Structures are given as structure tokens and as C-alpha cells.
Amino acid sequence: MAELNCPICSTLEEGITNEILSHLRRQDFTRDSTIIPSEQVSPGLFLLQSGRAKVMRLNPQGKELLLQILEPGDCFGEKSALDGTAQSDFVVAGTDVRLYLLPREKLLELLQKHPSLYPQVLKSICRWMDHLNGVIDSIGMASARERVAAFLKKLVVEQESELITLPHKKHEVALMLGLRPETFSRALGEIENAGAIRLNHRQIQVVDASLL
């Protein structure tokens, strides 16, 4: 099995990690198939081994909003599996994917047996909530330029550099900001013309952050 960035495996003693790995079940999904439907309790903690998956949500107008793109090593479904509430989001396969599922009953059993697992699970949930709040704050901004500028500022902080790289393709980033791809490109062009950045495909040099 390829290395998995399991949030409840890191910093644990080998015996507990091996116990977790023994309960994982492999699942394969083809592109565009639904992994977790909305309004359903997650069947467990999913670990993405290969491929890409998309976390989506419908807005009040019924339009699909891209919340996050999951890459190999990412996990999802743990909050719903832990508290037993149905997901408001849904997860679909962006490509053919291979996953490993830690079933909900095993997750709860392991948490009861090993209370030291709780901090790792809570950290993972908190990271997702922080990300979701950032997406919601961005979409709440009035203009496309404001959304894109805020996103670039966030990347500078995350990547600890003024030479930043878009984490995904431009059209995918646009969807995550609630924008059309052409609107996203136009906003980037406006910010570049203002002298704040220099564009080089997916790499962006922030020249003057005060102009963002």
C-alpha cells in the first residue's frame, strides 16, 4: 500500500498504527462517480491513495460550488462519521480514484479503545473548518478582484513566499472562488496591470502586496 497521510496515524506508536491499517478497506471509483452523497452520514474516514476527488456543495440557487480538490494523501468524511450527522457537502471522483476506507464503526471503536487518537482527528476537522470558512468568506466578497486578491494573499502566507504557485489549474481555482474561469483570468489581469503581481502561467510573483 502506498504511503497514506492518515491524520489519526501520525505521531502514534507503531502498534496502534498497524491496528488502524488492518481495518482499511480498498475502494475504487471511476471518474465523475459519487463517493459520498449529500444528506448522508459518511460511512467512515476515507484516505485518498491515487487520483483526485472534489468536495462540492449546492448553493441556494442549485449551482454546484467547488469547495476543495483532494489529492493523494488527503482524508475526508471524518467529521460526519464521528458525530453521525449527514453531510451537507458531497464528494465526487475528479479522476479514477483509489481510496481506503476506515469504516465508521471501526473508527468509533478505535477512538474508544485509544483516546490518544482524538487530538489527531480533531486537528483534521479543524483544518477542514478553517478551509471552509475561508471559502465562504471569499465568496461573500462583492467583486471578483477582491476574491482573487484575498486568495493570493492567503497563498503568500501558506507558501511563505512572494513567488507563489497556484495549487490547482486556473479553471479549478476559479470554481473554488465561485467565479467563471474567464472572470478569474480577467481579475488576475487587472491585478497585474495595477502593478501588484507578475504572471507566469501558474506561478505568480507578488511585486507589491499593498496593491492587492
PDB file of C-alpha atoms in Angstrom:
ATOM      1  CA  MET A   1       0.000   0.000   0.000  1.00  0.00           C
ATOM      2  CA  ALA A   2       1.365   3.449  -0.900  1.00  0.00           C
ATOM      3  CA  GLU A   3       2.073   5.816   1.956  1.00  0.00           C
ATOM      4  CA  LEU A   4      -1.083   7.464   3.258  1.00  0.00           C
ATOM      5  CA  ASN A   5      -1.175  10.719   5.181  1.00  0.00           C
ATOM      6  CA  CYS A   6      -3.652   9.431   7.729  1.00  0.00           C
ATOM      7  CA  PRO A   7      -4.477  12.125  10.324  1.00  0.00           C
ATOM      8  CA  ILE A   8      -5.018   9.567  13.055  1.00  0.00           C
ATOM      9  CA  CYS A   9      -1.801   7.657  12.321  1.00  0.00           C
ATOM     10  CA  SER A  10       0.791  10.413  12.672  1.00  0.00           C
ATOM     11  CA  THR A  11       2.749  10.575  15.928  1.00  0.00           C
ATOM     12  CA  LEU A  12       1.214   7.272  17.107  1.00  0.00           C
ATOM     13  CA  GLU A  13       3.073   4.222  18.292  1.00  0.00           C
ATOM     14  CA  GLU A  14       3.534   1.507  15.707  1.00  0.00           C
ATOM     15  CA  GLY A  15       1.093  -0.936  17.323  1.00  0.00           C
ATOM     16  CA  ILE A  16      -1.844   1.497  17.061  1.00  0.00           C
ATOM     17  CA  THR A  17      -0.930   2.479  13.514  1.00  0.00           C
ATOM     18  CA  ASN A  18      -0.836  -1.164  12.434  1.00  0.00           C
ATOM     19  CA  GLU A  19      -4.220  -1.743  14.067  1.00  0.00           C
ATOM     20  CA  ILE A  20      -5.708   1.150  12.083  1.00  0.00           C
ATOM     21  CA  LEU A  21      -4.169  -0.073   8.824  1.00  0.00           C
ATOM     22  CA  SER A  22      -5.567  -3.573   9.378  1.00  0.00           C
ATOM     23  CA  HIS A  23      -9.133  -2.206   9.243  1.00  0.00           C
ATOM     24  CA  LEU A  24      -8.761  -0.222   5.994  1.00  0.00           C
ATOM     25  CA  ARG A  25     -10.866  -1.375   3.053  1.00  0.00           C
ATOM     26  CA  ARG A  26      -9.858  -0.575  -0.504  1.00  0.00           C
ATOM     27  CA  GLN A  27     -12.440   1.101  -2.744  1.00  0.00           C
ATOM     28  CA  ASP A  28     -12.092   2.191  -6.389  1.00  0.00           C
ATOM     29  CA  PHE A  29     -14.259   4.809  -8.089  1.00  0.00           C
ATOM     30  CA  THR A  30     -14.393   5.867 -11.736  1.00  0.00           C
ATOM     31  CA  ARG A  31     -14.303   9.491 -12.806  1.00  0.00           C
ATOM     32  CA  ASP A  32     -17.459  11.542 -12.026  1.00  0.00           C
ATOM     33  CA  SER A  33     -18.905   8.872  -9.734  1.00  0.00           C
ATOM     34  CA  THR A  34     -20.206   9.935  -6.324  1.00  0.00           C
ATOM     35  CA  ILE A  35     -18.140   8.836  -3.352  1.00  0.00           C
ATOM     36  CA  ILE A  36     -20.249  10.393  -0.588  1.00  0.00           C
ATOM     37  CA  PRO A  37     -23.690  11.804  -1.488  1.00  0.00           C
ATOM     38  CA  SER A  38     -25.029  14.875   0.285  1.00  0.00           C
ATOM     39  CA  GLU A  39     -27.547  14.390   3.097  1.00  0.00           C
ATOM     40  CA  GLN A  40     -25.903  11.098   4.052  1.00  0.00           C
ATOM     41  CA  VAL A  41     -23.791  10.153   7.035  1.00  0.00           C
ATOM     42  CA  SER A  42     -20.267   9.347   5.922  1.00  0.00           C
ATOM     43  CA  PRO A  43     -19.565   5.585   6.052  1.00  0.00           C
ATOM     44  CA  GLY A  44     -16.207   6.322   7.663  1.00  0.00           C
ATOM     45  CA  LEU A  45     -12.868   8.033   7.253  1.00  0.00           C
ATOM     46  CA  PHE A  46     -11.665   7.992   3.642  1.00  0.00           C
ATOM     47  CA  LEU A  47      -7.982   8.140   2.686  1.00  0.00           C
ATOM     48  CA  LEU A  48      -7.184   9.036  -0.912  1.00  0.00           C
ATOM     49  CA  GLN A  49      -4.346   6.934  -2.326  1.00  0.00           C
ATOM     50  CA  SER A  50      -4.408   7.901  -6.002  1.00  0.00           C
ATOM     51  CA  GLY A  51      -6.332  10.237  -8.288  1.00  0.00           C
ATOM     52  CA  ARG A  52      -8.192  13.416  -7.382  1.00  0.00           C
ATOM     53  CA  ALA A  53     -11.573  13.983  -5.755  1.00  0.00           C
ATOM     54  CA  LYS A  54     -13.743  17.099  -5.450  1.00  0.00           C
ATOM     55  CA  VAL A  55     -15.708  18.303  -2.427  1.00  0.00           C
ATOM     56  CA  MET A  56     -18.827  20.061  -3.736  1.00  0.00           C
ATOM     57  CA  ARG A  57     -21.846  21.881  -2.350  1.00  0.00           C
ATOM     58  CA  LEU A  58     -25.030  23.210  -3.901  1.00  0.00           C
ATOM     59  CA  ASN A  59     -25.720  26.899  -3.272  1.00  0.00           C
ATOM     60  CA  PRO A  60     -29.298  28.135  -2.623  1.00  0.00           C
ATOM     61  CA  GLN A  61     -29.768  28.576  -6.385  1.00  0.00           C
ATOM     62  CA  GLY A  62     -28.836  24.945  -7.012  1.00  0.00           C
ATOM     63  CA  LYS A  63     -25.447  25.770  -8.564  1.00  0.00           C
ATOM     64  CA  GLU A  64     -22.534  23.471  -7.766  1.00  0.00           C
ATOM     65  CA  LEU A  65     -19.744  25.111  -5.779  1.00  0.00           C
ATOM     66  CA  LEU A  66     -16.295  23.541  -5.653  1.00  0.00           C
ATOM     67  CA  LEU A  67     -15.050  23.683  -2.050  1.00  0.00           C
ATOM     68  CA  GLN A  68     -11.835  21.683  -2.260  1.00  0.00           C
ATOM     69  CA  ILE A  69      -9.803  19.460  -4.538  1.00  0.00           C
ATOM     70  CA  LEU A  70      -8.423  16.419  -2.733  1.00  0.00           C
ATOM     71  CA  GLU A  71      -5.044  14.987  -3.700  1.00  0.00           C
ATOM     72  CA  PRO A  72      -3.347  11.678  -2.811  1.00  0.00           C
ATOM     73  CA  GLY A  73      -2.671  11.585   0.923  1.00  0.00           C
ATOM     74  CA  ASP A  74      -5.735  13.682   1.812  1.00  0.00           C
ATOM     75  CA  CYS A  75      -8.550  12.389   4.007  1.00  0.00           C
ATOM     76  CA  PHE A  76     -12.242  13.244   4.230  1.00  0.00           C
ATOM     77  CA  GLY A  77     -15.534  12.149   5.774  1.00  0.00           C
ATOM     78  CA  GLU A  78     -14.239  12.012   9.352  1.00  0.00           C
ATOM     79  CA  LYS A  79     -16.478  14.743  10.843  1.00  0.00           C
ATOM     80  CA  SER A  80     -19.730  13.195   9.633  1.00  0.00           C
ATOM     81  CA  ALA A  81     -18.526   9.720  10.606  1.00  0.00           C
ATOM     82  CA  LEU A  82     -17.585  10.940  14.057  1.00  0.00           C
ATOM     83  CA  ASP A  83     -20.710  12.892  15.013  1.00  0.00           C
ATOM     84  CA  GLY A  84     -23.237  10.910  12.960  1.00  0.00           C
ATOM     85  CA  THR A  85     -24.697  13.941  11.154  1.00  0.00           C
ATOM     86  CA  ALA A  86     -25.439  13.919   7.448  1.00  0.00           C
ATOM     87  CA  GLN A  87     -23.024  15.779   5.187  1.00  0.00           C
ATOM     88  CA  SER A  88     -24.205  18.999   3.558  1.00  0.00           C
ATOM     89  CA  ASP A  89     -21.356  18.584   1.041  1.00  0.00           C
ATOM     90  CA  PHE A  90     -20.850  15.759  -1.428  1.00  0.00           C
ATOM     91  CA  VAL A  91     -17.675  14.203  -2.786  1.00  0.00           C
ATOM     92  CA  VAL A  92     -17.203  13.070  -6.379  1.00  0.00           C
ATOM     93  CA  ALA A  93     -14.255  11.489  -8.184  1.00  0.00           C
ATOM     94  CA  GLY A  94     -12.456  14.042 -10.350  1.00  0.00           C
ATOM     95  CA  THR A  95     -10.488  11.195 -11.965  1.00  0.00           C
ATOM     96  CA  ASP A  96     -10.416   7.467 -11.464  1.00  0.00           C
ATOM     97  CA  VAL A  97      -9.504   7.158  -7.778  1.00  0.00           C
ATOM     98  CA  ARG A  98      -8.354   4.549  -5.302  1.00  0.00           C
ATOM     99  CA  LEU A  99      -9.408   5.043  -1.686  1.00  0.00           C
ATOM    100  CA  TYR A 100      -9.036   3.274   1.610  1.00  0.00           C
ATOM    101  CA  LEU A 101     -11.985   3.426   3.992  1.00  0.00           C
ATOM    102  CA  LEU A 102     -11.789   3.102   7.745  1.00  0.00           C
ATOM    103  CA  PRO A 103     -15.431   2.125   8.464  1.00  0.00           C
ATOM    104  CA  ARG A 104     -17.347   4.311  10.879  1.00  0.00           C
ATOM    105  CA  GLU A 105     -17.879   1.534  13.431  1.00  0.00           C
ATOM    106  CA  LYS A 106     -14.143   0.770  13.443  1.00  0.00           C
ATOM    107  CA  LEU A 107     -13.263   4.453  13.738  1.00  0.00           C
ATOM    108  CA  LEU A 108     -15.535   4.858  16.764  1.00  0.00           C
ATOM    109  CA  GLU A 109     -14.263   1.598  18.256  1.00  0.00           C
ATOM    110  CA  LEU A 110     -10.636   2.685  17.865  1.00  0.00           C
ATOM    111  CA  LEU A 111     -11.329   6.090  19.391  1.00  0.00           C
ATOM    112  CA  GLN A 112     -12.944   4.461  22.395  1.00  0.00           C
ATOM    113  CA  LYS A 113     -10.094   1.994  22.738  1.00  0.00           C
ATOM    114  CA  HIS A 114      -7.330   4.574  22.154  1.00  0.00           C
ATOM    115  CA  PRO A 115      -8.360   8.045  23.440  1.00  0.00           C
ATOM    116  CA  SER A 116      -4.984   9.380  22.251  1.00  0.00           C
ATOM    117  CA  LEU A 117      -6.436   9.320  18.713  1.00  0.00           C
ATOM    118  CA  TYR A 118      -8.882  12.168  19.436  1.00  0.00           C
ATOM    119  CA  PRO A 119      -6.400  15.077  19.094  1.00  0.00           C
ATOM    120  CA  GLN A 120      -5.343  13.915  15.610  1.00  0.00           C
ATOM    121  CA  VAL A 121      -8.938  13.599  14.412  1.00  0.00           C
ATOM    122  CA  LEU A 122      -9.907  16.971  15.874  1.00  0.00           C
ATOM    123  CA  LYS A 123      -6.927  18.649  14.198  1.00  0.00           C
ATOM    124  CA  SER A 124      -8.046  17.271  10.842  1.00  0.00           C
ATOM    125  CA  ILE A 125     -11.611  18.523  11.381  1.00  0.00           C
ATOM    126  CA  CYS A 126     -10.361  21.962  12.460  1.00  0.00           C
ATOM    127  CA  ARG A 127      -8.208  22.257   9.329  1.00  0.00           C
ATOM    128  CA  TRP A 128     -11.241  21.498   7.170  1.00  0.00           C
ATOM    129  CA  MET A 129     -13.417  24.028   9.039  1.00  0.00           C
ATOM    130  CA  ASP A 130     -10.733  26.712   8.638  1.00  0.00           C
ATOM    131  CA  HIS A 131     -10.569  25.966   4.909  1.00  0.00           C
ATOM    132  CA  LEU A 132     -14.356  26.037   4.555  1.00  0.00           C
ATOM    133  CA  ASN A 133     -14.611  29.342   6.423  1.00  0.00           C
ATOM    134  CA  GLY A 134     -12.017  30.798   4.065  1.00  0.00           C
ATOM    135  CA  VAL A 135     -14.029  29.691   1.035  1.00  0.00           C
ATOM    136  CA  ILE A 136     -17.242  31.166   2.476  1.00  0.00           C
ATOM    137  CA  ASP A 137     -15.522  34.461   3.356  1.00  0.00           C
ATOM    138  CA  SER A 138     -14.107  34.706  -0.163  1.00  0.00           C
ATOM    139  CA  ILE A 139     -17.449  34.063  -1.858  1.00  0.00           C
ATOM    140  CA  GLY A 140     -19.034  36.699   0.378  1.00  0.00           C
ATOM    141  CA  MET A 141     -16.806  39.389  -1.146  1.00  0.00           C
ATOM    142  CA  ALA A 142     -18.551  41.612  -3.644  1.00  0.00           C
ATOM    143  CA  SER A 143     -16.083  41.727  -6.523  1.00  0.00           C
ATOM    144  CA  ALA A 144     -14.048  39.143  -8.390  1.00  0.00           C
ATOM    145  CA  ARG A 145     -10.924  41.256  -7.886  1.00  0.00           C
ATOM    146  CA  GLU A 146     -11.400  41.186  -4.110  1.00  0.00           C
ATOM    147  CA  ARG A 147     -11.833  37.413  -4.110  1.00  0.00           C
ATOM    148  CA  VAL A 148      -8.734  36.824  -6.222  1.00  0.00           C
ATOM    149  CA  ALA A 149      -6.618  39.307  -4.237  1.00  0.00           C
ATOM    150  CA  ALA A 150      -7.620  37.682  -0.937  1.00  0.00           C
ATOM    151  CA  PHE A 151      -6.776  34.254  -2.375  1.00  0.00           C
ATOM    152  CA  LEU A 152      -3.323  35.450  -3.474  1.00  0.00           C
ATOM    153  CA  LYS A 153      -2.646  36.927  -0.020  1.00  0.00           C
ATOM    154  CA  LYS A 154      -3.611  33.578   1.509  1.00  0.00           C
ATOM    155  CA  LEU A 155      -1.168  31.737  -0.775  1.00  0.00           C
ATOM    156  CA  VAL A 156       1.664  34.100   0.198  1.00  0.00           C
ATOM    157  CA  VAL A 157       1.089  33.184   3.854  1.00  0.00           C
ATOM    158  CA  GLU A 158       0.686  29.448   3.200  1.00  0.00           C
ATOM    159  CA  GLN A 159       3.684  29.153   0.876  1.00  0.00           C
ATOM    160  CA  GLU A 160       5.794  31.611   2.895  1.00  0.00           C
ATOM    161  CA  SER A 161       6.997  33.281  -0.277  1.00  0.00           C
ATOM    162  CA  GLU A 162       6.063  36.142  -2.593  1.00  0.00           C
ATOM    163  CA  LEU A 163       6.710  33.782  -5.508  1.00  0.00           C
ATOM    164  CA  ILE A 164       3.598  31.665  -5.274  1.00  0.00           C
ATOM    165  CA  THR A 165       2.202  28.781  -7.300  1.00  0.00           C
ATOM    166  CA  LEU A 166      -1.487  28.201  -7.914  1.00  0.00           C
ATOM    167  CA  PRO A 167      -2.321  24.900  -6.183  1.00  0.00           C
ATOM    168  CA  HIS A 168      -4.626  23.785  -8.986  1.00  0.00           C
ATOM    169  CA  LYS A 169      -5.425  24.582 -12.613  1.00  0.00           C
ATOM    170  CA  LYS A 170      -6.810  28.074 -13.189  1.00  0.00           C
ATOM    171  CA  HIS A 171     -10.336  26.922 -14.000  1.00  0.00           C
ATOM    172  CA  GLU A 172     -10.398  24.828 -10.808  1.00  0.00           C
ATOM    173  CA  VAL A 173      -9.240  27.762  -8.678  1.00  0.00           C
ATOM    174  CA  ALA A 174     -11.915  29.888 -10.343  1.00  0.00           C
ATOM    175  CA  LEU A 175     -14.619  27.422  -9.360  1.00  0.00           C
ATOM    176  CA  MET A 176     -13.319  27.362  -5.775  1.00  0.00           C
ATOM    177  CA  LEU A 177     -13.754  31.147  -5.680  1.00  0.00           C
ATOM    178  CA  GLY A 178     -17.241  30.980  -7.158  1.00  0.00           C
ATOM    179  CA  LEU A 179     -16.079  32.593 -10.419  1.00  0.00           C
ATOM    180  CA  ARG A 180     -16.171  31.750 -14.101  1.00  0.00           C
ATOM    181  CA  PRO A 181     -12.708  30.905 -15.477  1.00  0.00           C
ATOM    182  CA  GLU A 182     -12.759  33.955 -17.754  1.00  0.00           C
ATOM    183  CA  THR A 183     -13.718  36.195 -14.820  1.00  0.00           C
ATOM    184  CA  PHE A 184     -10.845  34.782 -12.760  1.00  0.00           C
ATOM    185  CA  SER A 185      -8.358  35.416 -15.603  1.00  0.00           C
ATOM    186  CA  ARG A 186      -9.695  38.947 -16.086  1.00  0.00           C
ATOM    187  CA  ALA A 187      -9.304  39.703 -12.358  1.00  0.00           C
ATOM    188  CA  LEU A 188      -5.717  38.406 -12.426  1.00  0.00           C
ATOM    189  CA  GLY A 189      -5.054  40.674 -15.406  1.00  0.00           C
ATOM    190  CA  GLU A 190      -6.473  43.694 -13.565  1.00  0.00           C
ATOM    191  CA  ILE A 191      -4.263  42.976 -10.553  1.00  0.00           C
ATOM    192  CA  GLU A 192      -1.211  42.579 -12.800  1.00  0.00           C
ATOM    193  CA  ASN A 193      -1.971  45.843 -14.627  1.00  0.00           C
ATOM    194  CA  ALA A 194      -2.148  47.577 -11.250  1.00  0.00           C
ATOM    195  CA  GLY A 195       1.463  46.549 -10.642  1.00  0.00           C
ATOM    196  CA  ALA A 196       0.758  44.154  -7.775  1.00  0.00           C
ATOM    197  CA  ILE A 197       1.838  40.907  -9.465  1.00  0.00           C
ATOM    198  CA  ARG A 198       3.635  39.409 -12.466  1.00  0.00           C
ATOM    199  CA  LEU A 199       2.052  36.341 -14.059  1.00  0.00           C
ATOM    200  CA  ASN A 200       3.910  33.333 -15.431  1.00  0.00           C
ATOM    201  CA  HIS A 201       1.315  30.622 -16.051  1.00  0.00           C
ATOM    202  CA  ARG A 202       0.620  29.028 -12.638  1.00  0.00           C
ATOM    203  CA  GLN A 203       3.476  30.894 -10.975  1.00  0.00           C
ATOM    204  CA  ILE A 204       2.789  34.402  -9.703  1.00  0.00           C
ATOM    205  CA  GLN A 205       5.339  36.882  -8.389  1.00  0.00           C
ATOM    206  CA  VAL A 206       3.816  39.277  -5.868  1.00  0.00           C
ATOM    207  CA  VAL A 207       5.588  42.568  -6.600  1.00  0.00           C
ATOM    208  CA  ASP A 208       3.668  44.868  -4.258  1.00  0.00           C
ATOM    209  CA  ALA A 209       1.348  43.208  -1.724  1.00  0.00           C
ATOM    210  CA  SER A 210      -0.047  46.602  -0.671  1.00  0.00           C
ATOM    211  CA  LEU A 211      -1.757  46.848  -4.086  1.00  0.00           C
ATOM    212  CA  LEU A 212      -3.614  43.564  -3.694  1.00  0.00           C
TER     213      LEU A 212
END
